[in-house]
Amino acid sequence: MSGAFTILGGGVCGLAMAAELSSRAAQVTVIDPKGAPGDHACSWWAGGMLAPDCEGVSAEPEIVRQGRKAAKWWEHQGGAVHHEGTLVVALHRDQSDLATFARRAPTATPLSRTQIADHEPHLADRYSKALFLADEGHLDPRATLTTLHARLRDRGVRFDADIEGQVIDCRGLAARDTLTDLRGVKGEMLVVRCPDVTLSRPVRLLHPRFPLYIVPRGDGVFMLGATQIEAGERGRATLRSVMELMNAAYALHPAFGEAELLEIGVDARPAFPDNQPRIRRIGDTIYVNGLFRHGFLLAPALAQMTADLVLDGEIPEVWYEDHRQR
Amino acid sequence: MPTFYGTEITSRLMLGTAQYPSPATLADTFRRSGAGIATVSVRREAGGDQAGQDFWTLIRDLGVAVLPNTASCYSVREAVTTAHMARELFDTNWIKLEVIGHADTLQPDPFGLVEAAAQLAEDGFEVFPYCTEDLVLCERLVEVGCKVLMPWGAPIGTGLGLNNIYGLRSLRAHFPDIPLVVDAGLGLPSHASRAMELGYDAVLLNTAVAKAGDPAAMAHAFALAVEAGALAAGADPMDPRDMAAPSTPVFGKAML
């Protein structure tokens, strides 16, 4: 079965939805204020880590389970996924955080200094212990969204048409007009260029107050993220937050002190109270939202489940709510 | 139950609202713990146009008394401004006053604390000062109008427990009529129990619960420990002694 579908919003959720539906021969229209991926979507500012095991330390088990599907899906859609795993370190005085992390991330393998040198030579003289999560990956969110957008156009997905058929609302925080339990969680990030440091994979620095992740983007460029503040504002990066991110990067490796600051980004992630996403049917519309800090990680599973729902009438195994009876 | 500024509290366990995996977990934790007072940070979430509104609504919906705090304020002026903002947001005169003096240890700035407390008391606030266990500091705080004191057990977030039992005990002895709350540094329920056994009125904690693998279960454990400790304190515990004191007489027992 197929039909016509209109997807509201062209962020990671909307484009993944369009990809999944169009690959199953449905007629798809995407309506987005700018018509193409850009800084109006919070996924533009994402880290692009496909790190279900790391996230599992604080996220619900279902997020880990559904997130494991992400890497393969993105590759299938033409995304360049790097399968380099994740390295987790802590400063000397925060070693207890490393122990806690190891306990809560069962797939993490402890690395000695020599083993760290094998993975990330630039960190070996600074850390004698680390954790390695081999099954994780990362991608470049902007390149991935831009590539996917082009592929969708080639595939006949329309970005300049009117609403037609079943509406699937993937507008993120903008859908608060209907989804009253959706809230924004502000995040700030930096992009820097630091040719003095080479990293092959995302590195997470555990810290009781200023946890940090650094994702290599190639050519000496790194994304540093991200704050997590209970506030819905989508702008206004504060000096405090930026300073904390910079401090943490400097603590991770002093060479970041010489990095060139390329970008300060800020936006708010859409989240439901349990920080888990929803596929919610209200009236004739299906809302896919609340991906929180797991946009690239969960969009594939959500797109697949939603496509199964609208094309085959298959009820999603998780995160589905039918509000029509209310 | 102890009374804070004329309000009788419903539980001796007070919880912070930061660092939980999700707001849903936070709500569940409050339900399981029976905590009657929630502290909430105003400063960072504020942003433009009161951007933290959603989170604050969520806190109000917990159905417990809200004790706004001035966390991460480093100066008197910041703390006072934040307190005024908190009063508008939560419609309460209560303020947990934090004036941080040292970024690394997050230890209170005692001088700024007294100054800010005096000003806020004048402005009609009911101040809950986050202080050290220093007796002289606590006397000054009481002089400027504080009717509750909240000395630390250990630096915020360390989970080290009660670092200075002697100091905390002498504080209790010096202020028999002022409600005393151990705030910060608790890591385990046994630490909370110990504070209660010292005769403290309540404990306030956040990290120990929020960063536990199962926050709701840990909060429940703290609730039980607090209740046990308070019960013990009210039961006139025995004093320790050096010599063994057999609970059955041994005199005259046959030596075999």
JSON list of C-alpha atoms in Angstrom, two decimals, chain B residues 65-239:
[
{"chain": "B", "resi": 65, "resn": "ALA", "atom": "CA", "xyz": [6.58, 23.50, 48.70]},
{"chain": "B", "resi": 66, "resn": "VAL", "atom": "CA", "xyz": [9.10, 25.23, 46.46]},
{"chain": "B", "resi": 67, "resn": "LEU", "atom": "CA", "xyz": [12.29, 26.64, 47.92]},
{"chain": "B", "resi": 68, "resn": "PRO", "atom": "CA", "xyz": [13.94, 28.61, 45.12]},
{"chain": "B", "resi": 69, "resn": "ASN", "atom": "CA", "xyz": [17.71, 28.94, 45.37]},
{"chain": "B", "resi": 70, "resn": "THR", "atom": "CA", "xyz": [20.40, 31.30, 44.18]},
{"chain": "B", "resi": 71, "resn": "ALA", "atom": "CA", "xyz": [22.74, 28.53, 43.03]},
{"chain": "B", "resi": 72, "resn": "SER", "atom": "CA", "xyz": [25.82, 29.63, 41.12]},
{"chain": "B", "resi": 73, "resn": "CYS", "atom": "CA", "xyz": [25.63, 33.24, 42.31]},
{"chain": "B", "resi": 74, "resn": "TYR", "atom": "CA", "xyz": [29.09, 34.52, 43.16]},
{"chain": "B", "resi": 75, "resn": "SER", "atom": "CA", "xyz": [28.26, 37.98, 44.42]},
{"chain": "B", "resi": 76, "resn": "VAL", "atom": "CA", "xyz": [25.84, 39.63, 46.81]},
{"chain": "B", "resi": 77, "resn": "ARG", "atom": "CA", "xyz": [24.22, 41.59, 44.02]},
{"chain": "B", "resi": 78, "resn": "GLU", "atom": "CA", "xyz": [23.68, 38.53, 41.82]},
{"chain": "B", "resi": 79, "resn": "ALA", "atom": "CA", "xyz": [22.18, 36.61, 44.72]},
{"chain": "B", "resi": 80, "resn": "VAL", "atom": "CA", "xyz": [19.85, 39.43, 45.74]},
{"chain": "B", "resi": 81, "resn": "THR", "atom": "CA", "xyz": [18.65, 40.00, 42.17]},
{"chain": "B", "resi": 82, "resn": "THR", "atom": "CA", "xyz": [18.07, 36.29, 41.70]},
{"chain": "B", "resi": 83, "resn": "ALA", "atom": "CA", "xyz": [16.13, 36.11, 44.96]},
{"chain": "B", "resi": 84, "resn": "HIS", "atom": "CA", "xyz": [13.81, 38.88, 43.81]},
{"chain": "B", "resi": 85, "resn": "MET", "atom": "CA", "xyz": [13.27, 37.11, 40.52]},
{"chain": "B", "resi": 86, "resn": "ALA", "atom": "CA", "xyz": [12.52, 33.88, 42.37]},
{"chain": "B", "resi": 87, "resn": "ARG", "atom": "CA", "xyz": [9.96, 35.58, 44.55]},
{"chain": "B", "resi": 88, "resn": "GLU", "atom": "CA", "xyz": [8.06, 36.75, 41.50]},
{"chain": "B", "resi": 89, "resn": "LEU", "atom": "CA", "xyz": [8.30, 33.40, 39.75]},
{"chain": "B", "resi": 90, "resn": "PHE", "atom": "CA", "xyz": [7.22, 31.20, 42.62]},
{"chain": "B", "resi": 91, "resn": "ASP", "atom": "CA", "xyz": [5.21, 33.62, 44.71]},
{"chain": "B", "resi": 92, "resn": "THR", "atom": "CA", "xyz": [7.10, 32.76, 47.89]},
{"chain": "B", "resi": 93, "resn": "ASN", "atom": "CA", "xyz": [9.25, 34.68, 50.37]},
{"chain": "B", "resi": 94, "resn": "TRP", "atom": "CA", "xyz": [11.38, 31.61, 50.92]},
{"chain": "B", "resi": 95, "resn": "ILE", "atom": "CA", "xyz": [14.84, 31.72, 49.43]},
{"chain": "B", "resi": 96, "resn": "LYS", "atom": "CA", "xyz": [17.70, 29.30, 49.81]},
{"chain": "B", "resi": 97, "resn": "LEU", "atom": "CA", "xyz": [20.58, 31.72, 49.73]},
{"chain": "B", "resi": 98, "resn": "GLU", "atom": "CA", "xyz": [23.79, 30.59, 48.11]},
{"chain": "B", "resi": 99, "resn": "VAL", "atom": "CA", "xyz": [26.65, 33.00, 47.69]},
{"chain": "B", "resi": 100, "resn": "ILE", "atom": "CA", "xyz": [29.49, 30.93, 46.35]},
{"chain": "B", "resi": 101, "resn": "GLY", "atom": "CA", "xyz": [32.99, 31.99, 47.32]},
{"chain": "B", "resi": 102, "resn": "HIS", "atom": "CA", "xyz": [35.13, 29.48, 45.52]},
{"chain": "B", "resi": 103, "resn": "ALA", "atom": "CA", "xyz": [34.49, 28.04, 42.08]},
{"chain": "B", "resi": 104, "resn": "ASP", "atom": "CA", "xyz": [36.33, 24.82, 42.69]},
{"chain": "B", "resi": 105, "resn": "THR", "atom": "CA", "xyz": [34.95, 23.76, 46.05]},
{"chain": "B", "resi": 106, "resn": "LEU", "atom": "CA", "xyz": [31.69, 25.70, 45.69]},
{"chain": "B", "resi": 107, "resn": "GLN", "atom": "CA", "xyz": [32.17, 26.69, 49.29]},
{"chain": "B", "resi": 108, "resn": "PRO", "atom": "CA", "xyz": [30.06, 29.56, 50.57]},
{"chain": "B", "resi": 109, "resn": "ASP", "atom": "CA", "xyz": [31.45, 33.07, 50.78]},
{"chain": "B", "resi": 110, "resn": "PRO", "atom": "CA", "xyz": [30.66, 33.73, 54.44]},
{"chain": "B", "resi": 111, "resn": "PHE", "atom": "CA", "xyz": [31.10, 37.51, 54.18]},
{"chain": "B", "resi": 112, "resn": "GLY", "atom": "CA", "xyz": [28.91, 37.90, 51.13]},
{"chain": "B", "resi": 113, "resn": "LEU", "atom": "CA", "xyz": [26.40, 35.49, 52.63]},
{"chain": "B", "resi": 114, "resn": "VAL", "atom": "CA", "xyz": [25.83, 37.61, 55.74]},
{"chain": "B", "resi": 115, "resn": "GLU", "atom": "CA", "xyz": [25.55, 40.77, 53.67]},
{"chain": "B", "resi": 116, "resn": "ALA", "atom": "CA", "xyz": [23.06, 39.25, 51.24]},
{"chain": "B", "resi": 117, "resn": "ALA", "atom": "CA", "xyz": [21.06, 37.63, 54.05]},
{"chain": "B", "resi": 118, "resn": "ALA", "atom": "CA", "xyz": [20.75, 40.97, 55.86]},
{"chain": "B", "resi": 119, "resn": "GLN", "atom": "CA", "xyz": [19.56, 42.70, 52.72]},
{"chain": "B", "resi": 120, "resn": "LEU", "atom": "CA", "xyz": [17.07, 40.01, 51.81]},
{"chain": "B", "resi": 121, "resn": "ALA", "atom": "CA", "xyz": [15.68, 39.85, 55.35]},
{"chain": "B", "resi": 122, "resn": "GLU", "atom": "CA", "xyz": [15.11, 43.59, 55.11]},
{"chain": "B", "resi": 123, "resn": "ASP", "atom": "CA", "xyz": [13.32, 43.05, 51.81]},
{"chain": "B", "resi": 124, "resn": "GLY", "atom": "CA", "xyz": [10.92, 40.69, 53.56]},
{"chain": "B", "resi": 125, "resn": "PHE", "atom": "CA", "xyz": [12.49, 37.38, 52.49]},
{"chain": "B", "resi": 126, "resn": "GLU", "atom": "CA", "xyz": [12.62, 34.30, 54.67]},
{"chain": "B", "resi": 127, "resn": "VAL", "atom": "CA", "xyz": [16.21, 33.26, 54.17]},
{"chain": "B", "resi": 128, "resn": "PHE", "atom": "CA", "xyz": [17.59, 29.71, 54.26]},
{"chain": "B", "resi": 129, "resn": "PRO", "atom": "CA", "xyz": [21.34, 30.35, 54.10]},
{"chain": "B", "resi": 130, "resn": "TYR", "atom": "CA", "xyz": [23.63, 27.68, 52.69]},
{"chain": "B", "resi": 131, "resn": "CYS", "atom": "CA", "xyz": [26.58, 28.07, 55.05]},
{"chain": "B", "resi": 132, "resn": "THR", "atom": "CA", "xyz": [29.52, 26.25, 56.56]},
{"chain": "B", "resi": 133, "resn": "GLU", "atom": "CA", "xyz": [29.36, 24.81, 60.06]},
{"chain": "B", "resi": 134, "resn": "ASP", "atom": "CA", "xyz": [31.28, 27.81, 61.41]},
{"chain": "B", "resi": 135, "resn": "LEU", "atom": "CA", "xyz": [29.66, 28.88, 64.64]},
{"chain": "B", "resi": 136, "resn": "VAL", "atom": "CA", "xyz": [30.49, 32.57, 64.37]},
{"chain": "B", "resi": 137, "resn": "LEU", "atom": "CA", "xyz": [29.16, 32.76, 60.83]},
{"chain": "B", "resi": 138, "resn": "CYS", "atom": "CA", "xyz": [25.96, 31.09, 61.96]},
{"chain": "B", "resi": 139, "resn": "GLU", "atom": "CA", "xyz": [25.59, 33.56, 64.83]},
{"chain": "B", "resi": 140, "resn": "ARG", "atom": "CA", "xyz": [25.92, 36.45, 62.39]},
{"chain": "B", "resi": 141, "resn": "LEU", "atom": "CA", "xyz": [23.32, 34.91, 60.12]},
{"chain": "B", "resi": 142, "resn": "VAL", "atom": "CA", "xyz": [20.89, 34.57, 63.00]},
{"chain": "B", "resi": 143, "resn": "GLU", "atom": "CA", "xyz": [21.59, 38.17, 64.03]},
{"chain": "B", "resi": 144, "resn": "VAL", "atom": "CA", "xyz": [20.63, 39.49, 60.60]},
{"chain": "B", "resi": 145, "resn": "GLY", "atom": "CA", "xyz": [17.35, 37.61, 60.68]},
{"chain": "B", "resi": 146, "resn": "CYS", "atom": "CA", "xyz": [17.85, 34.02, 59.51]},
{"chain": "B", "resi": 147, "resn": "LYS", "atom": "CA", "xyz": [15.51, 31.67, 61.35]},
{"chain": "B", "resi": 148, "resn": "VAL", "atom": "CA", "xyz": [16.78, 28.51, 59.64]},
{"chain": "B", "resi": 149, "resn": "LEU", "atom": "CA", "xyz": [20.42, 27.50, 59.10]},
{"chain": "B", "resi": 150, "resn": "MET", "atom": "CA", "xyz": [21.70, 25.13, 56.45]},
{"chain": "B", "resi": 151, "resn": "PRO", "atom": "CA", "xyz": [25.30, 24.12, 57.09]},
{"chain": "B", "resi": 152, "resn": "TRP", "atom": "CA", "xyz": [27.03, 21.84, 54.61]},
{"chain": "B", "resi": 153, "resn": "GLY", "atom": "CA", "xyz": [27.97, 18.27, 55.40]},
{"chain": "B", "resi": 154, "resn": "ALA", "atom": "CA", "xyz": [30.70, 18.39, 52.75]},
{"chain": "B", "resi": 155, "resn": "PRO", "atom": "CA", "xyz": [31.22, 20.35, 49.52]},
{"chain": "B", "resi": 156, "resn": "ILE", "atom": "CA", "xyz": [28.34, 20.21, 47.04]},
{"chain": "B", "resi": 157, "resn": "GLY", "atom": "CA", "xyz": [28.19, 17.07, 44.97]},
{"chain": "B", "resi": 158, "resn": "THR", "atom": "CA", "xyz": [31.04, 15.24, 46.69]},
{"chain": "B", "resi": 159, "resn": "GLY", "atom": "CA", "xyz": [28.98, 12.64, 48.53]},
{"chain": "B", "resi": 160, "resn": "LEU", "atom": "CA", "xyz": [31.54, 12.60, 51.33]},
{"chain": "B", "resi": 161, "resn": "GLY", "atom": "CA", "xyz": [28.96, 12.80, 54.10]},
{"chain": "B", "resi": 162, "resn": "LEU", "atom": "CA", "xyz": [29.45, 14.71, 57.34]},
{"chain": "B", "resi": 163, "resn": "ASN", "atom": "CA", "xyz": [33.01, 16.02, 57.28]},
{"chain": "B", "resi": 164, "resn": "ASN", "atom": "CA", "xyz": [32.99, 17.76, 60.64]},
{"chain": "B", "resi": 165, "resn": "ILE", "atom": "CA", "xyz": [30.82, 15.94, 63.12]},
{"chain": "B", "resi": 166, "resn": "TYR", "atom": "CA", "xyz": [32.20, 17.98, 65.98]},
{"chain": "B", "resi": 167, "resn": "GLY", "atom": "CA", "xyz": [31.31, 21.27, 64.31]},
{"chain": "B", "resi": 168, "resn": "LEU", "atom": "CA", "xyz": [27.82, 20.13, 63.38]},
{"chain": "B", "resi": 169, "resn": "ARG", "atom": "CA", "xyz": [27.21, 18.81, 66.89]},
{"chain": "B", "resi": 170, "resn": "SER", "atom": "CA", "xyz": [28.36, 22.02, 68.53]},
{"chain": "B", "resi": 171, "resn": "LEU", "atom": "CA", "xyz": [26.15, 24.01, 66.17]},
{"chain": "B", "resi": 172, "resn": "ARG", "atom": "CA", "xyz": [23.18, 21.96, 67.30]},
{"chain": "B", "resi": 173, "resn": "ALA", "atom": "CA", "xyz": [24.10, 22.61, 70.94]},
{"chain": "B", "resi": 174, "resn": "HIS", "atom": "CA", "xyz": [24.44, 26.36, 70.36]},
{"chain": "B", "resi": 175, "resn": "PHE", "atom": "CA", "xyz": [21.20, 26.76, 68.47]},
{"chain": "B", "resi": 176, "resn": "PRO", "atom": "CA", "xyz": [18.71, 24.48, 70.20]},
{"chain": "B", "resi": 177, "resn": "ASP", "atom": "CA", "xyz": [15.75, 26.48, 68.90]},
{"chain": "B", "resi": 178, "resn": "ILE", "atom": "CA", "xyz": [16.81, 27.22, 65.33]},
{"chain": "B", "resi": 179, "resn": "PRO", "atom": "CA", "xyz": [15.88, 24.62, 62.73]},
{"chain": "B", "resi": 180, "resn": "LEU", "atom": "CA", "xyz": [19.09, 23.16, 61.31]},
{"chain": "B", "resi": 181, "resn": "VAL", "atom": "CA", "xyz": [19.31, 21.43, 57.96]},
{"chain": "B", "resi": 182, "resn": "VAL", "atom": "CA", "xyz": [22.36, 19.63, 56.64]},
{"chain": "B", "resi": 183, "resn": "ASP", "atom": "CA", "xyz": [22.63, 20.83, 53.09]},
{"chain": "B", "resi": 184, "resn": "ALA", "atom": "CA", "xyz": [25.07, 19.41, 50.55]},
{"chain": "B", "resi": 185, "resn": "GLY", "atom": "CA", "xyz": [27.70, 16.72, 50.56]},
{"chain": "B", "resi": 186, "resn": "LEU", "atom": "CA", "xyz": [25.57, 13.72, 51.48]},
{"chain": "B", "resi": 187, "resn": "GLY", "atom": "CA", "xyz": [26.24, 10.59, 49.46]},
{"chain": "B", "resi": 188, "resn": "LEU", "atom": "CA", "xyz": [24.54, 7.75, 51.26]},
{"chain": "B", "resi": 189, "resn": "PRO", "atom": "CA", "xyz": [21.40, 7.26, 53.32]},
{"chain": "B", "resi": 190, "resn": "SER", "atom": "CA", "xyz": [23.59, 6.48, 56.34]},
{"chain": "B", "resi": 191, "resn": "HIS", "atom": "CA", "xyz": [24.97, 10.04, 56.13]},
{"chain": "B", "resi": 192, "resn": "ALA", "atom": "CA", "xyz": [21.42, 11.39, 56.35]},
{"chain": "B", "resi": 193, "resn": "SER", "atom": "CA", "xyz": [20.67, 9.09, 59.25]},
{"chain": "B", "resi": 194, "resn": "ARG", "atom": "CA", "xyz": [23.74, 10.34, 61.04]},
{"chain": "B", "resi": 195, "resn": "ALA", "atom": "CA", "xyz": [22.66, 13.96, 60.59]},
{"chain": "B", "resi": 196, "resn": "MET", "atom": "CA", "xyz": [19.29, 13.14, 62.10]},
{"chain": "B", "resi": 197, "resn": "GLU", "atom": "CA", "xyz": [20.94, 11.30, 64.99]},
{"chain": "B", "resi": 198, "resn": "LEU", "atom": "CA", "xyz": [22.88, 14.49, 65.72]},
{"chain": "B", "resi": 199, "resn": "GLY", "atom": "CA", "xyz": [19.52, 16.14, 66.27]},
{"chain": "B", "resi": 200, "resn": "TYR", "atom": "CA", "xyz": [19.29, 17.97, 62.96]},
{"chain": "B", "resi": 201, "resn": "ASP", "atom": "CA", "xyz": [15.84, 18.85, 61.74]},
{"chain": "B", "resi": 202, "resn": "ALA", "atom": "CA", "xyz": [16.13, 17.92, 58.11]},
{"chain": "B", "resi": 203, "resn": "VAL", "atom": "CA", "xyz": [18.53, 17.18, 55.26]},
{"chain": "B", "resi": 204, "resn": "LEU", "atom": "CA", "xyz": [18.68, 18.61, 51.78]},
{"chain": "B", "resi": 205, "resn": "LEU", "atom": "CA", "xyz": [20.34, 16.71, 48.98]},
{"chain": "B", "resi": 206, "resn": "ASN", "atom": "CA", "xyz": [20.37, 16.43, 45.22]},
{"chain": "B", "resi": 207, "resn": "THR", "atom": "CA", "xyz": [23.30, 14.70, 43.53]},
{"chain": "B", "resi": 208, "resn": "ALA", "atom": "CA", "xyz": [23.20, 11.57, 45.69]},
{"chain": "B", "resi": 209, "resn": "VAL", "atom": "CA", "xyz": [19.71, 10.89, 44.41]},
{"chain": "B", "resi": 210, "resn": "ALA", "atom": "CA", "xyz": [19.74, 12.43, 40.94]},
{"chain": "B", "resi": 211, "resn": "LYS", "atom": "CA", "xyz": [22.97, 10.71, 39.89]},
{"chain": "B", "resi": 212, "resn": "ALA", "atom": "CA", "xyz": [22.11, 7.31, 41.34]},
{"chain": "B", "resi": 213, "resn": "GLY", "atom": "CA", "xyz": [21.39, 4.60, 38.81]},
{"chain": "B", "resi": 214, "resn": "ASP", "atom": "CA", "xyz": [17.83, 4.47, 40.13]},
{"chain": "B", "resi": 215, "resn": "PRO", "atom": "CA", "xyz": [17.01, 7.91, 41.56]},
{"chain": "B", "resi": 216, "resn": "ALA", "atom": "CA", "xyz": [13.55, 7.01, 42.82]},
{"chain": "B", "resi": 217, "resn": "ALA", "atom": "CA", "xyz": [14.81, 3.97, 44.74]},
{"chain": "B", "resi": 218, "resn": "MET", "atom": "CA", "xyz": [17.68, 5.97, 46.22]},
{"chain": "B", "resi": 219, "resn": "ALA", "atom": "CA", "xyz": [15.31, 8.72, 47.32]},
{"chain": "B", "resi": 220, "resn": "HIS", "atom": "CA", "xyz": [13.13, 6.12, 49.00]},
{"chain": "B", "resi": 221, "resn": "ALA", "atom": "CA", "xyz": [16.21, 4.81, 50.79]},
{"chain": "B", "resi": 222, "resn": "PHE", "atom": "CA", "xyz": [17.05, 8.32, 51.99]},
{"chain": "B", "resi": 223, "resn": "ALA", "atom": "CA", "xyz": [13.49, 8.81, 53.21]},
{"chain": "B", "resi": 224, "resn": "LEU", "atom": "CA", "xyz": [13.70, 5.64, 55.30]},
{"chain": "B", "resi": 225, "resn": "ALA", "atom": "CA", "xyz": [17.12, 6.61, 56.66]},
{"chain": "B", "resi": 226, "resn": "VAL", "atom": "CA", "xyz": [15.94, 10.07, 57.62]},
{"chain": "B", "resi": 227, "resn": "GLU", "atom": "CA", "xyz": [12.95, 8.64, 59.38]},
{"chain": "B", "resi": 228, "resn": "ALA", "atom": "CA", "xyz": [15.12, 6.10, 61.21]},
{"chain": "B", "resi": 229, "resn": "GLY", "atom": "CA", "xyz": [17.62, 8.74, 62.29]},
{"chain": "B", "resi": 230, "resn": "ALA", "atom": "CA", "xyz": [14.94, 11.13, 63.51]},
{"chain": "B", "resi": 231, "resn": "LEU", "atom": "CA", "xyz": [13.18, 8.36, 65.40]},
{"chain": "B", "resi": 232, "resn": "ALA", "atom": "CA", "xyz": [16.47, 7.43, 67.03]},
{"chain": "B", "resi": 233, "resn": "ALA", "atom": "CA", "xyz": [17.24, 11.03, 67.98]},
{"chain": "B", "resi": 234, "resn": "GLY", "atom": "CA", "xyz": [13.86, 11.29, 69.67]},
{"chain": "B", "resi": 235, "resn": "ALA", "atom": "CA", "xyz": [14.35, 8.02, 71.51]},
{"chain": "B", "resi": 236, "resn": "ASP", "atom": "CA", "xyz": [17.18, 9.33, 73.70]},
{"chain": "B", "resi": 237, "resn": "PRO", "atom": "CA", "xyz": [19.98, 7.10, 72.45]},
{"chain": "B", "resi": 238, "resn": "MET", "atom": "CA", "xyz": [22.44, 5.59, 74.87]},
{"chain": "B", "resi": 239, "resn": "ASP", "atom": "CA", "xyz": [25.84, 7.17, 75.27]}
]
